[in-house]
CSV table of C-alpha atoms and ligand atoms in Angstrom, one decimal:
chain,number,residue,atom,x,y,z
A,1,MET,CA,5.8,19.4,0.8
A,2,SER,CA,9.2,19.6,-0.8
A,3,THR,CA,9.6,17.6,-4.0
A,4,LYS,CA,13.3,18.5,-4.4
A,5,LYS,CA,14.5,15.9,-1.8
A,6,ASN,CA,15.0,12.3,-2.5
A,7,TYR,CA,13.3,9.6,-0.6
A,8,ALA,CA,15.2,8.7,2.6
A,9,GLY,CA,18.1,11.0,1.4
A,10,ILE,CA,19.3,8.4,-1.1
A,11,PRO,CA,21.9,9.5,-3.7
A,12,ASP,CA,20.6,11.1,-6.9
A,13,GLU,CA,21.8,8.3,-9.0
A,14,PHE,CA,19.2,6.0,-7.3
A,15,ALA,CA,16.4,8.5,-7.2
A,16,GLN,CA,16.0,9.4,-10.9
A,17,LEU,CA,12.8,8.4,-12.6
A,18,GLU,CA,14.3,6.7,-15.7
A,19,LYS,CA,16.5,4.3,-13.7
A,20,ALA,CA,14.3,3.7,-10.6
A,21,LYS,CA,12.4,0.4,-10.5
A,22,ILE,CA,10.3,1.7,-7.6
A,23,ILE,CA,8.0,4.7,-7.6
A,24,LEU,CA,6.7,6.3,-4.4
A,25,ILE,CA,3.7,8.5,-4.7
A,26,PRO,CA,2.7,10.6,-1.7
A,27,VAL,CA,-1.1,11.3,-1.4
A,28,PRO,CA,-1.6,13.8,1.5
A,29,TYR,CA,-5.4,13.6,1.5
A,30,ASP,CA,-7.7,13.7,4.4
A,31,GLY,CA,-11.1,14.8,3.2
A,32,THR,CA,-13.5,12.2,4.7
A,33,SER,CA,-12.0,10.8,7.9
A,34,THR,CA,-14.6,10.8,10.7
A,35,TRP,CA,-12.7,11.0,14.0
A,36,GLY,CA,-8.9,11.6,14.3
A,37,LYS,CA,-8.0,14.2,11.6
A,38,GLY,CA,-4.5,14.6,10.3
A,39,SER,CA,-3.7,11.8,7.8
A,40,ASP,CA,-3.0,14.6,5.3
A,41,LYS,CA,0.2,15.1,7.4
A,42,GLY,CA,1.1,11.4,7.0
A,43,PRO,CA,3.3,11.4,3.9
A,44,GLN,CA,5.5,14.3,5.2
A,45,ALA,CA,6.0,12.6,8.6
A,46,PHE,CA,6.7,9.3,6.8
A,47,LEU,CA,9.3,11.0,4.6
A,48,GLU,CA,11.0,12.7,7.5
A,49,ALA,CA,11.2,9.5,9.5
A,50,SER,CA,12.6,7.7,6.4
A,51,GLU,CA,15.5,10.1,6.3
A,52,ASN,CA,16.6,8.9,9.7
A,53,MET,CA,16.4,5.2,8.9
A,54,GLU,CA,19.4,2.9,8.2
A,55,LEU,CA,19.3,1.8,4.5
A,56,TYR,CA,20.8,-1.6,5.1
A,57,ASP,CA,18.3,-4.3,6.0
A,58,ILE,CA,19.8,-6.9,8.3
A,59,GLU,CA,17.2,-9.6,7.7
A,60,THR,CA,17.5,-9.7,3.9
A,61,ASP,CA,21.2,-8.5,3.9
A,62,THR,CA,20.2,-6.0,1.2
A,63,GLU,CA,20.2,-2.3,0.5
A,64,VAL,CA,17.0,-2.1,-1.6
A,65,TYR,CA,17.4,1.6,-2.4
A,66,GLU,CA,20.0,0.5,-5.0
A,67,GLN,CA,17.1,-0.8,-7.1
A,68,GLY,CA,16.2,2.9,-7.5
A,69,ILE,CA,13.3,4.6,-5.7
A,70,HIS,CA,11.8,7.7,-7.3
A,71,LEU,CA,9.8,10.0,-5.2
A,72,THR,CA,7.1,11.7,-7.3
A,73,ALA,CA,5.4,15.0,-6.7
A,74,PRO,CA,2.5,14.5,-4.2
A,75,ILE,CA,-1.0,14.2,-5.5
A,76,THR,CA,-2.7,17.2,-4.0
A,77,GLU,CA,-6.0,17.2,-5.9
A,78,ASN,CA,-8.6,17.7,-3.1
A,79,SER,CA,-11.5,19.5,-4.8
A,80,SER,CA,-13.6,16.4,-4.1
A,81,ALA,CA,-12.9,12.9,-3.0
A,82,GLU,CA,-13.9,11.6,-6.4
A,83,ALA,CA,-11.4,14.0,-8.1
A,84,MET,CA,-8.7,12.8,-5.8
A,85,VAL,CA,-9.5,9.2,-6.5
A,86,ASN,CA,-9.4,9.9,-10.3
A,87,ALA,CA,-6.0,11.6,-9.9
A,88,VAL,CA,-4.6,8.7,-8.0
A,89,HIS,CA,-6.0,6.3,-10.5
A,90,LYS,CA,-4.5,8.2,-13.5
A,91,THR,CA,-1.1,8.7,-11.9
A,92,THR,CA,-0.8,5.1,-10.6
A,93,LYS,CA,-1.7,3.7,-14.0
A,94,GLU,CA,0.8,5.9,-15.8
A,95,TYR,CA,3.7,4.5,-13.7
A,96,ILE,CA,2.5,0.9,-13.9
A,97,LYS,CA,2.6,1.3,-17.7
A,98,ARG,CA,6.1,2.5,-17.5
A,99,ASN,CA,7.0,-0.9,-16.0
A,100,LYS,CA,7.6,0.4,-12.4
A,101,PHE,CA,6.9,-1.1,-9.1
A,102,VAL,CA,4.4,1.5,-7.9
A,103,THR,CA,3.8,2.3,-4.2
A,104,LEU,CA,1.7,5.0,-2.6
A,105,VAL,CA,1.7,6.5,0.9
A,106,GLY,CA,-1.4,8.2,2.3
A,107,GLY,CA,-3.4,9.9,3.4
A,108,GLU,CA,-6.6,8.3,4.3
A,109,HIS,CA,-7.9,5.0,3.0
A,110,SER,CA,-10.1,6.5,0.3
A,111,ILE,CA,-7.0,6.9,-1.9
A,112,SER,CA,-6.9,3.2,-2.3
A,113,ILE,CA,-10.1,3.2,-4.4
A,114,GLY,CA,-7.9,4.9,-7.1
A,115,THR,CA,-4.9,2.6,-6.5
A,116,ILE,CA,-7.0,-0.6,-6.7
A,117,ARG,CA,-8.8,0.6,-9.9
A,118,ALA,CA,-5.5,1.3,-11.6
A,119,PHE,CA,-3.9,-2.1,-10.7
A,120,ASN,CA,-7.0,-4.0,-11.5
A,121,GLU,CA,-7.1,-2.5,-15.0
A,122,CYS,CA,-3.5,-3.5,-15.6
A,123,PHE,CA,-3.1,-7.0,-14.0
A,124,ASP,CA,-5.0,-10.2,-14.6
A,125,ASN,CA,-6.6,-12.2,-11.8
A,126,LEU,CA,-5.8,-9.6,-9.2
A,127,THR,CA,-6.1,-10.2,-5.5
A,128,VAL,CA,-6.5,-7.2,-3.3
A,129,LEU,CA,-4.9,-8.1,0.0
A,130,HIS,CA,-6.6,-5.7,2.4
A,131,ILE,CA,-4.8,-5.5,5.7
A,132,ASP,CA,-6.9,-3.4,8.1
A,133,ALA,CA,-8.8,-3.2,11.4
A,134,HIS,CA,-11.8,-2.1,9.5
A,135,ALA,CA,-13.8,-3.9,6.8
A,136,ASP,CA,-14.3,-0.8,4.7
A,137,LEU,CA,-17.0,-2.5,2.6
A,138,ARG,CA,-19.8,0.1,2.7
A,139,GLU,CA,-21.3,0.8,-0.6
A,140,SER,CA,-21.5,4.5,0.3
A,141,TYR,CA,-21.0,6.6,3.4
A,142,GLU,CA,-22.0,10.1,4.2
A,143,GLY,CA,-23.4,10.5,0.7
A,144,THR,CA,-20.4,9.3,-1.3
A,145,LYS,CA,-18.8,6.1,-2.4
A,146,TYR,CA,-15.4,7.8,-2.3
A,147,ASN,CA,-15.2,7.6,1.5
A,148,HIS,CA,-12.6,5.8,3.6
A,149,ALA,CA,-15.3,3.6,4.9
A,150,CYS,CA,-15.9,2.4,1.3
A,151,ALA,CA,-12.2,1.8,0.4
A,152,VAL,CA,-12.6,-1.8,-0.8
A,153,HIS,CA,-16.2,-2.0,-1.7
A,154,GLU,CA,-15.3,-1.8,-5.4
A,155,ALA,CA,-12.6,-4.3,-4.9
A,156,SER,CA,-15.2,-6.7,-3.4
A,157,GLN,CA,-17.1,-6.5,-6.6
A,158,THR,CA,-14.3,-6.6,-9.2
A,159,THR,CA,-11.3,-8.4,-7.7
A,160,ASN,CA,-10.4,-11.4,-5.4
A,161,LEU,CA,-10.6,-9.4,-2.2
A,162,VAL,CA,-8.9,-11.0,0.9
A,163,GLN,CA,-9.3,-9.2,4.2
A,164,VAL,CA,-6.9,-9.6,7.1
A,165,GLY,CA,-6.9,-8.3,10.7
A,166,ILE,CA,-10.5,-7.1,10.7
A,167,ARG,CA,-12.0,-6.3,14.1
A,168,SER,CA,-14.5,-3.4,13.4
A,169,MET,CA,-17.4,-3.3,11.0
A,170,ASP,CA,-21.1,-2.5,10.6
A,171,ALA,CA,-23.5,-5.4,10.3
A,172,ILE,CA,-24.6,-4.1,6.8
A,173,GLU,CA,-21.1,-4.8,5.6
A,174,LYS,CA,-21.7,-8.6,5.9
A,175,THR,CA,-23.7,-8.2,2.7
A,176,PHE,CA,-20.5,-7.7,0.8
A,177,MET,CA,-18.2,-9.9,2.8
A,178,ASP,CA,-16.8,-13.3,1.7
A,179,ASP,CA,-16.5,-15.3,4.9
A,180,GLU,CA,-14.0,-17.7,3.2
A,181,LYS,CA,-11.7,-14.7,2.5
A,182,THR,CA,-12.1,-12.7,5.7
A,183,PHE,CA,-9.6,-13.2,8.5
A,184,PHE,CA,-10.9,-11.7,11.7
A,185,ALA,CA,-8.3,-10.6,14.3
A,186,HIS,CA,-10.1,-12.6,17.1
A,187,ASP,CA,-9.8,-15.8,15.0
A,188,MET,CA,-6.2,-15.1,13.9
A,189,VAL,CA,-5.0,-14.8,17.6
A,190,ASN,CA,-6.0,-18.5,18.2
A,191,ASP,CA,-4.9,-19.9,14.8
A,192,GLU,CA,-1.2,-20.6,14.3
A,193,TYR,CA,-1.9,-21.4,10.6
A,194,TRP,CA,-3.6,-18.1,9.7
A,195,ILE,CA,-0.7,-17.0,7.5
A,196,ASP,CA,-0.9,-20.2,5.4
A,197,LYS,CA,-4.6,-19.9,5.1
A,198,VAL,CA,-4.4,-16.3,3.8
A,199,ILE,CA,-1.7,-17.3,1.3
A,200,GLU,CA,-3.9,-20.1,0.0
A,201,SER,CA,-6.7,-17.7,-0.7
A,202,LEU,CA,-4.5,-15.4,-2.9
A,203,THR,CA,-4.2,-15.5,-6.7
A,204,ASP,CA,-0.7,-15.0,-8.2
A,205,ASN,CA,-0.9,-11.2,-8.7
A,206,VAL,CA,-1.4,-9.4,-5.4
A,207,LEU,CA,-1.9,-5.8,-4.6
A,208,ILE,CA,-1.5,-5.0,-0.9
A,209,THR,CA,-3.4,-2.2,0.6
A,210,PHE,CA,-2.0,-1.8,4.1
A,211,ASP,CA,-4.0,0.3,6.6
A,212,LEU,CA,-1.7,1.0,9.5
A,213,ASP,CA,-4.5,0.8,12.0
A,214,VAL,CA,-4.4,-3.0,11.5
A,215,LEU,CA,-1.4,-2.8,13.9
A,216,ASP,CA,-2.0,-2.9,17.6
A,217,PRO,CA,-2.4,0.7,19.0
A,218,SER,CA,0.5,-0.1,21.4
A,219,ILE,CA,2.9,0.0,18.5
A,220,MET,CA,0.9,2.2,16.1
A,221,PRO,CA,-1.1,4.8,18.1
A,222,SER,CA,-0.9,7.4,15.3
A,223,THR,CA,-4.0,6.5,13.3
A,224,GLY,CA,-7.4,8.1,13.0
A,225,THR,CA,-9.3,5.2,14.5
A,226,PRO,CA,-7.0,3.0,16.7
A,227,GLU,CA,-8.7,-0.3,17.4
A,228,PRO,CA,-7.5,-2.6,20.2
A,229,GLY,CA,-6.4,-6.2,19.5
A,230,GLY,CA,-4.2,-5.6,16.4
A,231,LEU,CA,-1.1,-7.2,14.8
A,232,PHE,CA,2.4,-6.8,16.3
A,233,TRP,CA,5.6,-6.1,14.5
A,234,TYR,CA,7.2,-9.5,13.9
A,235,GLU,CA,4.1,-11.4,13.0
A,236,THR,CA,3.3,-8.6,10.5
A,237,LEU,CA,6.8,-9.0,9.0
A,238,ASP,CA,6.6,-12.8,8.9
A,239,PHE,CA,3.3,-12.6,7.1
A,240,LEU,CA,4.4,-10.0,4.6
A,241,LYS,CA,7.6,-11.7,3.8
A,242,GLN,CA,5.8,-15.0,3.0
A,243,VAL,CA,3.4,-13.1,0.7
A,244,PHE,CA,6.2,-11.5,-1.1
A,245,GLU,CA,8.1,-14.8,-1.4
A,246,GLU,CA,5.2,-16.8,-2.7
A,247,LYS,CA,3.2,-14.4,-4.8
A,248,ASN,CA,3.8,-11.7,-7.4
A,249,VAL,CA,3.1,-8.6,-5.4
A,250,VAL,CA,2.5,-6.0,-8.1
A,251,GLY,CA,2.5,-2.9,-5.8
A,252,PHE,CA,1.1,-1.6,-2.5
A,253,ASP,CA,-0.2,1.4,-0.7
A,254,MET,CA,0.2,2.3,3.0
A,255,VAL,CA,-2.5,4.5,4.5
A,256,GLU,CA,-3.9,6.3,7.6
A,257,LEU,CA,-0.7,7.5,9.2
A,258,CYS,CA,-2.0,10.3,11.4
A,259,PRO,CA,1.2,11.7,13.0
A,260,ASN,CA,1.4,12.9,16.6
A,261,GLU,CA,4.1,15.5,17.0
A,262,HIS,CA,4.9,14.2,20.5
A,263,ASP,CA,5.6,10.6,19.5
A,264,LYS,CA,7.6,10.0,16.4
A,265,SER,CA,7.9,6.2,16.9
A,266,ALA,CA,4.8,5.5,14.9
A,267,ASP,CA,6.1,7.6,12.0
A,268,PHE,CA,9.3,5.6,12.2
A,269,LEU,CA,7.4,2.3,12.2
A,270,ALA,CA,5.6,3.3,9.0
A,271,ALA,CA,8.9,4.3,7.4
A,272,LYS,CA,10.6,1.0,8.3
A,273,LEU,CA,7.6,-1.1,7.4
A,274,TYR,CA,7.5,0.5,3.9
A,275,TYR,CA,11.3,-0.2,3.5
A,276,LYS,CA,10.8,-3.8,4.7
A,277,MET,CA,8.2,-4.4,2.1
A,278,LEU,CA,10.5,-3.1,-0.6
A,279,SER,CA,13.3,-5.3,0.8
A,280,TYR,CA,11.1,-8.4,0.6
A,281,LYS,CA,10.0,-7.5,-2.9
A,282,PHE,CA,13.5,-7.2,-4.3
A,283,MET,CA,15.4,-9.7,-2.1
A,284,GLY,CA,17.5,-12.0,-4.4
A,285,LYS,CA,17.4,-9.5,-7.2
A,286,ALA,CA,20.5,-7.8,-8.3
A,287,ALA,CA,20.3,-4.0,-8.7
A,288,ASP,CA,21.3,-4.2,-12.3
A,289,GLU,CA,18.7,-6.9,-13.1
A,290,GLU,CA,15.9,-5.6,-15.3
A,291,TYR,CA,12.5,-5.3,-13.6
A,292,ASP,CA,9.4,-6.6,-15.3
A,293,ASN,CA,6.1,-5.8,-13.6
A,294,THR,CA,4.4,-8.2,-16.0
A,295,TYR,CA,1.3,-6.1,-16.6
A,296,ASP,CA,-1.3,-7.6,-18.8
A,297,VAL,CA,-0.1,-7.6,-22.4
A,298,ASP,CA,-3.6,-7.3,-23.8
A,299,TYR,CA,-4.1,-4.2,-21.8
A,300,LYS,CA,-0.8,-2.9,-23.1
A,301,ALA,CA,-1.8,-3.5,-26.7
A,302,ALA,CA,-5.3,-2.0,-26.3
A,303,ASN,CA,-3.8,1.2,-24.9
A,304,ALA,CA,-0.7,1.5,-27.0
A,305,SER,CA,-1.7,4.9,-28.2
A,306,LEU,CA,-1.6,6.5,-24.8
A,307,LYS,CA,1.1,9.0,-24.5
A,308,TYR,CA,3.3,9.8,-21.5
A,309,ASP,CA,5.0,13.0,-20.6
A,310,ASP,CA,8.5,12.1,-19.4
A,311,ASP,CA,8.9,15.4,-17.6
A,312,GLU,CA,5.6,15.4,-15.8
A,313,ASP,CA,7.2,15.7,-12.4
B,401,MN,MN1,-8.8,1.1,9.0
């Protein structure tokens, strides 16, 4: 994967680390997926599609790339799932501590174990808003807790976990599921107030982990495990926009793009959804306005001695 290119072909002045408010970390990892392989190709397909996307967003009347988007080197650690999770955790935390809005693109959902751990260590009262067809609550799967089927188990124990769009799970996962904070797809389809109910269950600081298989396979066929009965484009945007408007979304990851070389539309959807989320995050903010990701000051003080290498990528 090339690291020379800028995200979406944006000009260099908006892609440099020092000035960029937004960090994009590709994690091309597919070590534990069970059926459709290929999410390791997700970040590359996502980046290629991004280059073919208009950078002006009609809905928000913004060009969010002017806030600065720095594409980091991909995290390629794959000696074990645990080593990958540790690498994601470390890198994510470093950029949070540099006061950036940190985003990641996978790769399979096990990467989010590292994402969530990093954000949870840096932000108080964190909600993990888990948007997915699958509950991903297993304590371990195939002998490891660093499996995509376990992506939010740790979050269920350590954060305010809210799950949206769920339509596939094992009965054992009910053990770890909070019924009040779980929004099943079959209920959402008959409830015009589901968005309000989800937002009521969130704390102020929200990390979004977005598994693309939450979307209906008719618009997002390129995932490892496409489940019928998913969300559609405009309801997804309505929902995300309200979350960004009403809460402090501190970062997000987007996972499980498993590209199909014969159909690029799903890659393009992922690219556009990512850009939409950035547009919602920064709407109403001038490009020259300073960004403050408001990470926990106690955390900052306790770790003041940590050193960062400005030239690491
Ligand atoms: Mn899933």
